[in-house]
Amino acid sequence: MLSANIQAGSSTRGYHDYVARSWSHVLPAGNKRGSLDTIAQLAGAHDIVGLNESDPGSLRSGFTNQTHYLAQRGGFDYWSHQPNRRVGGVASSANGLLSRLEPREVSDHSLPGRISGRGVLVARFGDGDDALTIAVAHLSLGATSRASQLSFIAELLHDHPHAVLMGDFNCSIDRPEMQELFRRTRLQPPDGNVPTFPSWRPQRAIDHILVGDGLKYSGAKALPAAQSDHLALSLDLDVPDHALR
C-alpha cells in the first residue's frame, strides 16, 4: 500500500519554489500532467493507495479530477475522493483512494478544527467487525486542531483490529495527540521513523501509515512522488483472508 501527498501535481524542488513557483498552485501551468503520469506509475505498483492534496477538478488542474485520472492511468478499477478545501476560488483539494479491491462501503467525514476544510475518507473491505478498514486523512498544522481531529478519528476506529490510518499528519509520532490516538485505538506506532518531508532533503517523518494490531506489515520505505514536496510512503501489508470476506 502507498500513501502520497501529491501536491496537486505541482513541482517543488526547494523552499524557494514555494514563492518562485507559487503560481503553479493556483494556475493550470507547469507539467502537472507529466507529474501525474509519474505518480500513476508509482501508484500502479500497489494495491491500495491513499492520496492527499489531489485536485478534484478546479482551475489549477485544468478541471481534471486528479484522483480519477490516476485511477485510469494506474489501472485501478475502484476509486473515491473527498473534496474538502477550496483555495481562493481557483483551486481545490481532496483526499483520494485508489484500490484494486472492491470496497463494500466508502464514507466521508468532516473533521473538526479551527479552520474548516479537513476530512477523513473511510473505506471498508469485507464484512463484520473484522473487516479491513482503510482511513485516509490530511490533518491540520496546528496542534489543538490536530488533537481534536485525531480524537474524532479515534472514535471511528477505536475497536478495529484490522484498521489502517494513512496520510499527511503534519506531525511526528511522538506528539501527545498521536500518543492519545494509540491509547484509544488498536493502531500501533510504527517500528521506525521514515522521513518524508521535505522531499529534497527529508528530515521530518510526518506522513504515516498506521496499522492495527491484527495486521502485520513490512518494508516501509519512502519513494519520490514526482516533484511533490512530500515523499510517498510505501509498505507491504499482510491482511488475513477473513478480513476481506
Short mmCIF file of C-alpha atoms in Angstrom, two decimals:
data_model
loop_
_atom_site.label_atom_id
_atom_site.label_comp_id
_atom_site.label_asym_id
_atom_site.label_seq_id
_atom_site.Cartn_x
_atom_site.Cartn_y
_atom_site.Cartn_z
CA MET A 1 0.00 0.00 0.00
CA LEU A 2 1.01 3.59 -0.63
CA SER A 3 0.29 6.97 0.97
CA ALA A 4 1.16 10.06 -1.07
CA ASN A 5 0.66 13.81 -0.72
CA ILE A 6 0.84 14.67 -4.43
CA GLN A 7 0.66 18.49 -4.06
CA ALA A 8 -1.89 18.55 -6.93
CA GLY A 9 0.88 17.62 -9.38
CA SER A 10 2.89 20.77 -8.64
CA SER A 11 6.69 20.79 -8.58
CA THR A 12 8.65 21.87 -5.50
CA ARG A 13 12.40 21.30 -5.52
CA GLY A 14 13.35 23.55 -2.63
CA TYR A 15 11.89 26.07 -0.21
CA HIS A 16 12.43 28.85 -2.75
CA ASP A 17 9.85 27.21 -5.04
CA TYR A 18 7.06 27.94 -2.57
CA VAL A 19 7.48 31.58 -3.63
CA ALA A 20 9.07 31.35 -7.08
CA ARG A 21 6.53 28.79 -8.31
CA SER A 22 3.54 29.85 -6.20
CA TRP A 23 1.56 30.45 -9.42
CA SER A 24 1.54 26.70 -10.09
CA HIS A 25 -0.66 26.19 -7.02
CA VAL A 26 -3.48 28.26 -8.50
CA LEU A 27 -2.99 28.16 -12.28
CA PRO A 28 -3.12 25.26 -14.79
CA ALA A 29 0.53 25.70 -15.72
CA GLY A 30 3.67 23.64 -15.35
CA ASN A 31 3.97 19.99 -16.25
CA LYS A 32 1.24 18.73 -13.89
CA ARG A 33 0.07 16.07 -16.34
CA GLY A 34 3.61 14.69 -16.60
CA SER A 35 3.89 14.62 -12.79
CA LEU A 36 0.58 12.78 -12.54
CA ASP A 37 1.77 10.20 -15.06
CA THR A 38 4.88 9.60 -12.92
CA ILE A 39 2.75 9.27 -9.79
CA ALA A 40 0.37 6.89 -11.61
CA GLN A 41 3.33 4.65 -12.45
CA LEU A 42 4.33 4.60 -8.77
CA ALA A 43 0.76 4.02 -7.60
CA GLY A 44 0.27 1.22 -10.12
CA ALA A 45 2.78 -0.95 -8.26
CA HIS A 46 0.45 -1.01 -5.23
CA ASP A 47 -2.99 -2.46 -4.44
CA ILE A 48 -4.37 0.31 -2.24
CA VAL A 49 -3.29 3.97 -2.44
CA GLY A 50 -4.27 6.90 -0.24
CA LEU A 51 -3.87 10.40 -1.70
CA ASN A 52 -3.68 13.84 -0.12
CA GLU A 53 -3.86 17.16 -1.99
CA SER A 54 -5.38 15.58 -5.09
CA ASP A 55 -7.24 18.27 -7.02
CA PRO A 56 -10.84 17.17 -7.68
CA GLY A 57 -11.22 19.42 -10.72
CA SER A 58 -10.52 23.13 -10.38
CA LEU A 59 -8.79 25.80 -12.46
CA ARG A 60 -5.26 24.83 -11.41
CA SER A 61 -5.72 21.22 -12.60
CA GLY A 62 -7.36 22.25 -15.86
CA PHE A 63 -10.61 20.93 -14.35
CA THR A 64 -9.19 17.41 -14.25
CA ASN A 65 -10.24 15.18 -11.38
CA GLN A 66 -6.75 14.02 -10.50
CA THR A 67 -7.88 11.00 -8.43
CA HIS A 68 -9.91 9.72 -11.38
CA TYR A 69 -7.03 10.40 -13.74
CA LEU A 70 -4.59 8.45 -11.54
CA ALA A 71 -7.06 5.57 -11.27
CA GLN A 72 -7.28 5.33 -15.05
CA ARG A 73 -3.56 5.68 -15.67
CA GLY A 74 -2.62 3.36 -12.80
CA GLY A 75 -5.07 0.62 -13.77
CA PHE A 76 -7.30 0.80 -10.69
CA ASP A 77 -10.89 -0.40 -11.01
CA TYR A 78 -12.08 1.41 -7.90
CA TRP A 79 -11.53 4.96 -6.76
CA SER A 80 -13.13 7.52 -4.50
CA HIS A 81 -12.37 11.07 -3.46
CA GLN A 82 -13.36 13.55 -0.77
CA PRO A 83 -13.14 17.22 -1.79
CA ASN A 84 -12.52 19.20 1.36
CA ARG A 85 -10.78 22.53 0.74
CA ARG A 86 -11.10 25.40 -1.70
CA VAL A 87 -8.28 27.92 -2.13
CA GLY A 88 -9.20 31.39 -3.38
CA GLY A 89 -11.97 30.08 -5.62
CA VAL A 90 -9.48 28.74 -8.19
CA ALA A 91 -8.00 25.65 -6.52
CA SER A 92 -9.44 22.73 -4.59
CA SER A 93 -8.01 19.81 -2.69
CA ALA A 94 -9.21 16.30 -1.84
CA ASN A 95 -8.33 13.09 -0.11
CA GLY A 96 -8.40 10.18 -2.53
CA LEU A 97 -8.42 6.39 -2.56
CA LEU A 98 -7.33 4.05 -5.36
CA SER A 99 -7.94 0.32 -4.98
CA ARG A 100 -7.71 -2.92 -6.88
CA LEU A 101 -10.11 -4.46 -4.35
CA GLU A 102 -13.79 -3.54 -4.34
CA PRO A 103 -14.76 -1.76 -1.12
CA ARG A 104 -18.06 -2.74 0.47
CA GLU A 105 -18.59 0.77 1.80
CA VAL A 106 -16.97 4.20 1.48
CA SER A 107 -17.86 7.11 3.77
CA ASP A 108 -16.74 10.75 4.10
CA HIS A 109 -16.39 12.53 7.42
CA SER A 110 -15.66 16.20 8.05
CA LEU A 111 -13.01 16.75 10.70
CA PRO A 112 -13.25 19.39 13.44
CA GLY A 113 -10.74 22.22 13.59
CA ARG A 114 -10.28 25.95 13.98
CA ILE A 115 -10.45 26.30 10.19
CA SER A 116 -12.91 24.08 8.35
CA GLY A 117 -11.96 22.03 5.31
CA ARG A 118 -10.28 18.89 6.63
CA GLY A 119 -11.74 15.41 6.31
CA VAL A 120 -11.18 11.68 6.58
CA LEU A 121 -12.17 9.20 3.87
CA VAL A 122 -13.01 5.72 5.21
CA ALA A 123 -13.33 2.54 3.12
CA ARG A 124 -14.35 -0.88 4.39
CA PHE A 125 -13.30 -4.10 2.65
CA GLY A 126 -15.14 -7.20 3.85
CA ASP A 127 -17.95 -7.58 6.37
CA GLY A 128 -18.33 -7.55 10.12
CA ASP A 129 -16.08 -6.37 12.92
CA ASP A 130 -13.01 -7.99 11.37
CA ALA A 131 -13.27 -6.17 8.03
CA LEU A 132 -10.25 -4.30 6.70
CA THR A 133 -10.88 -0.60 7.31
CA ILE A 134 -8.77 1.99 5.47
CA ALA A 135 -8.87 5.65 6.51
CA VAL A 136 -7.17 8.47 4.58
CA ALA A 137 -6.71 11.84 6.29
CA HIS A 138 -4.81 15.11 5.97
CA LEU A 139 -4.50 16.75 9.39
CA SER A 140 -4.07 20.39 10.39
CA LEU A 141 -0.83 22.21 11.07
CA GLY A 142 -2.00 23.42 14.49
CA ALA A 143 -1.65 21.03 17.44
CA THR A 144 -5.01 21.94 19.00
CA SER A 145 -6.97 21.30 15.81
CA ARG A 146 -4.93 18.17 15.13
CA ALA A 147 -5.76 16.79 18.59
CA SER A 148 -9.50 17.25 18.02
CA GLN A 149 -9.22 15.64 14.58
CA LEU A 150 -7.37 12.61 15.94
CA SER A 151 -9.95 12.32 18.72
CA PHE A 152 -12.69 12.18 16.07
CA ILE A 153 -10.78 9.54 14.09
CA ALA A 154 -10.22 7.52 17.27
CA GLU A 155 -13.99 7.29 17.70
CA LEU A 156 -14.31 5.90 14.16
CA LEU A 157 -11.53 3.32 14.51
CA HIS A 158 -11.47 2.64 18.24
CA ASP A 159 -12.02 -1.13 18.25
CA HIS A 160 -10.97 -2.22 14.77
CA PRO A 161 -8.06 -4.71 14.80
CA HIS A 162 -7.73 -4.51 11.00
CA ALA A 163 -7.71 -0.73 10.67
CA VAL A 164 -5.18 1.33 8.71
CA LEU A 165 -4.91 5.10 9.03
CA MET A 166 -2.71 6.85 6.48
CA GLY A 167 -1.93 10.29 5.19
CA ASP A 168 -0.19 13.56 5.89
CA PHE A 169 -0.42 14.07 9.68
CA ASN A 170 1.72 17.23 9.75
CA CYS A 171 3.38 15.91 12.91
CA SER A 172 5.72 13.22 14.18
CA ILE A 173 4.70 10.06 16.02
CA ASP A 174 5.96 11.29 19.40
CA ARG A 175 3.46 14.16 19.66
CA PRO A 176 1.00 13.94 22.61
CA GLU A 177 -2.03 13.89 20.30
CA MET A 178 -0.57 10.89 18.48
CA GLN A 179 0.05 9.05 21.74
CA GLU A 180 -3.59 9.66 22.66
CA LEU A 181 -4.64 8.12 19.33
CA PHE A 182 -2.66 4.97 20.11
CA ARG A 183 -4.16 4.82 23.60
CA ARG A 184 -7.73 4.98 22.29
CA THR A 185 -7.42 2.67 19.27
CA ARG A 186 -5.75 -0.58 18.27
CA LEU A 187 -3.45 1.27 15.89
CA GLN A 188 0.21 0.71 16.67
CA PRO A 189 3.19 3.08 16.47
CA PRO A 190 5.46 2.22 13.52
CA ASP A 191 8.64 0.25 14.10
CA GLY A 192 10.76 3.20 13.00
CA ASN A 193 10.54 6.69 11.55
CA VAL A 194 10.72 7.17 7.78
CA PRO A 195 11.38 10.86 6.96
CA THR A 196 9.20 12.15 4.11
CA PHE A 197 9.43 15.96 4.31
CA PRO A 198 10.78 17.97 2.61
CA SER A 199 11.23 15.66 -0.34
CA TRP A 200 14.51 17.24 -1.49
CA ARG A 201 16.12 16.75 1.95
CA PRO A 202 13.81 14.58 4.06
CA GLN A 203 14.24 15.28 7.76
CA ARG A 204 10.75 15.00 9.25
CA ALA A 205 8.55 11.89 9.47
CA ILE A 206 5.11 13.49 9.15
CA ASP A 207 3.46 11.13 6.64
CA HIS A 208 2.37 7.87 8.25
CA ILE A 209 0.71 4.53 7.59
CA LEU A 210 -0.53 3.31 10.98
CA VAL A 211 -1.59 -0.32 11.21
CA GLY A 212 -3.94 -2.07 13.65
CA ASP A 213 -2.71 -4.81 15.97
CA GLY A 214 -4.49 -7.51 13.93
CA LEU A 215 -2.33 -6.84 10.87
CA LYS A 216 1.33 -7.37 10.01
CA TYR A 217 3.44 -5.22 7.73
CA SER A 218 6.99 -4.95 6.44
CA GLY A 219 9.20 -2.98 4.10
CA ALA A 220 8.22 0.59 4.99
CA LYS A 221 10.10 2.99 2.70
CA ALA A 222 9.90 6.47 1.24
CA LEU A 223 9.64 6.98 -2.52
CA PRO A 224 9.56 10.10 -4.73
CA ALA A 225 6.05 11.22 -5.73
CA ALA A 226 7.19 13.07 -8.88
CA GLN A 227 8.24 16.57 -7.70
CA SER A 228 5.86 16.85 -4.72
CA ASP A 229 7.25 18.43 -1.57
CA HIS A 230 6.46 15.16 0.26
CA LEU A 231 7.91 11.73 -0.41
CA ALA A 232 5.35 8.94 -0.66
CA LEU A 233 5.32 6.18 1.96
CA SER A 234 5.03 2.53 0.91
CA LEU A 235 4.74 -0.74 2.83
CA ASP A 236 3.69 -4.36 2.37
CA LEU A 237 0.57 -5.23 4.38
CA ASP A 238 -0.35 -8.80 5.29
CA VAL A 239 -4.16 -8.97 5.52
CA PRO A 240 -5.89 -12.12 6.84
CA ASP A 241 -8.30 -13.67 4.33
CA HIS A 242 -11.24 -13.39 6.74
CA ALA A 243 -10.78 -9.60 6.88
CA LEU A 244 -11.67 -9.36 3.19
CA ARG A 245 -14.66 -11.71 3.13
#
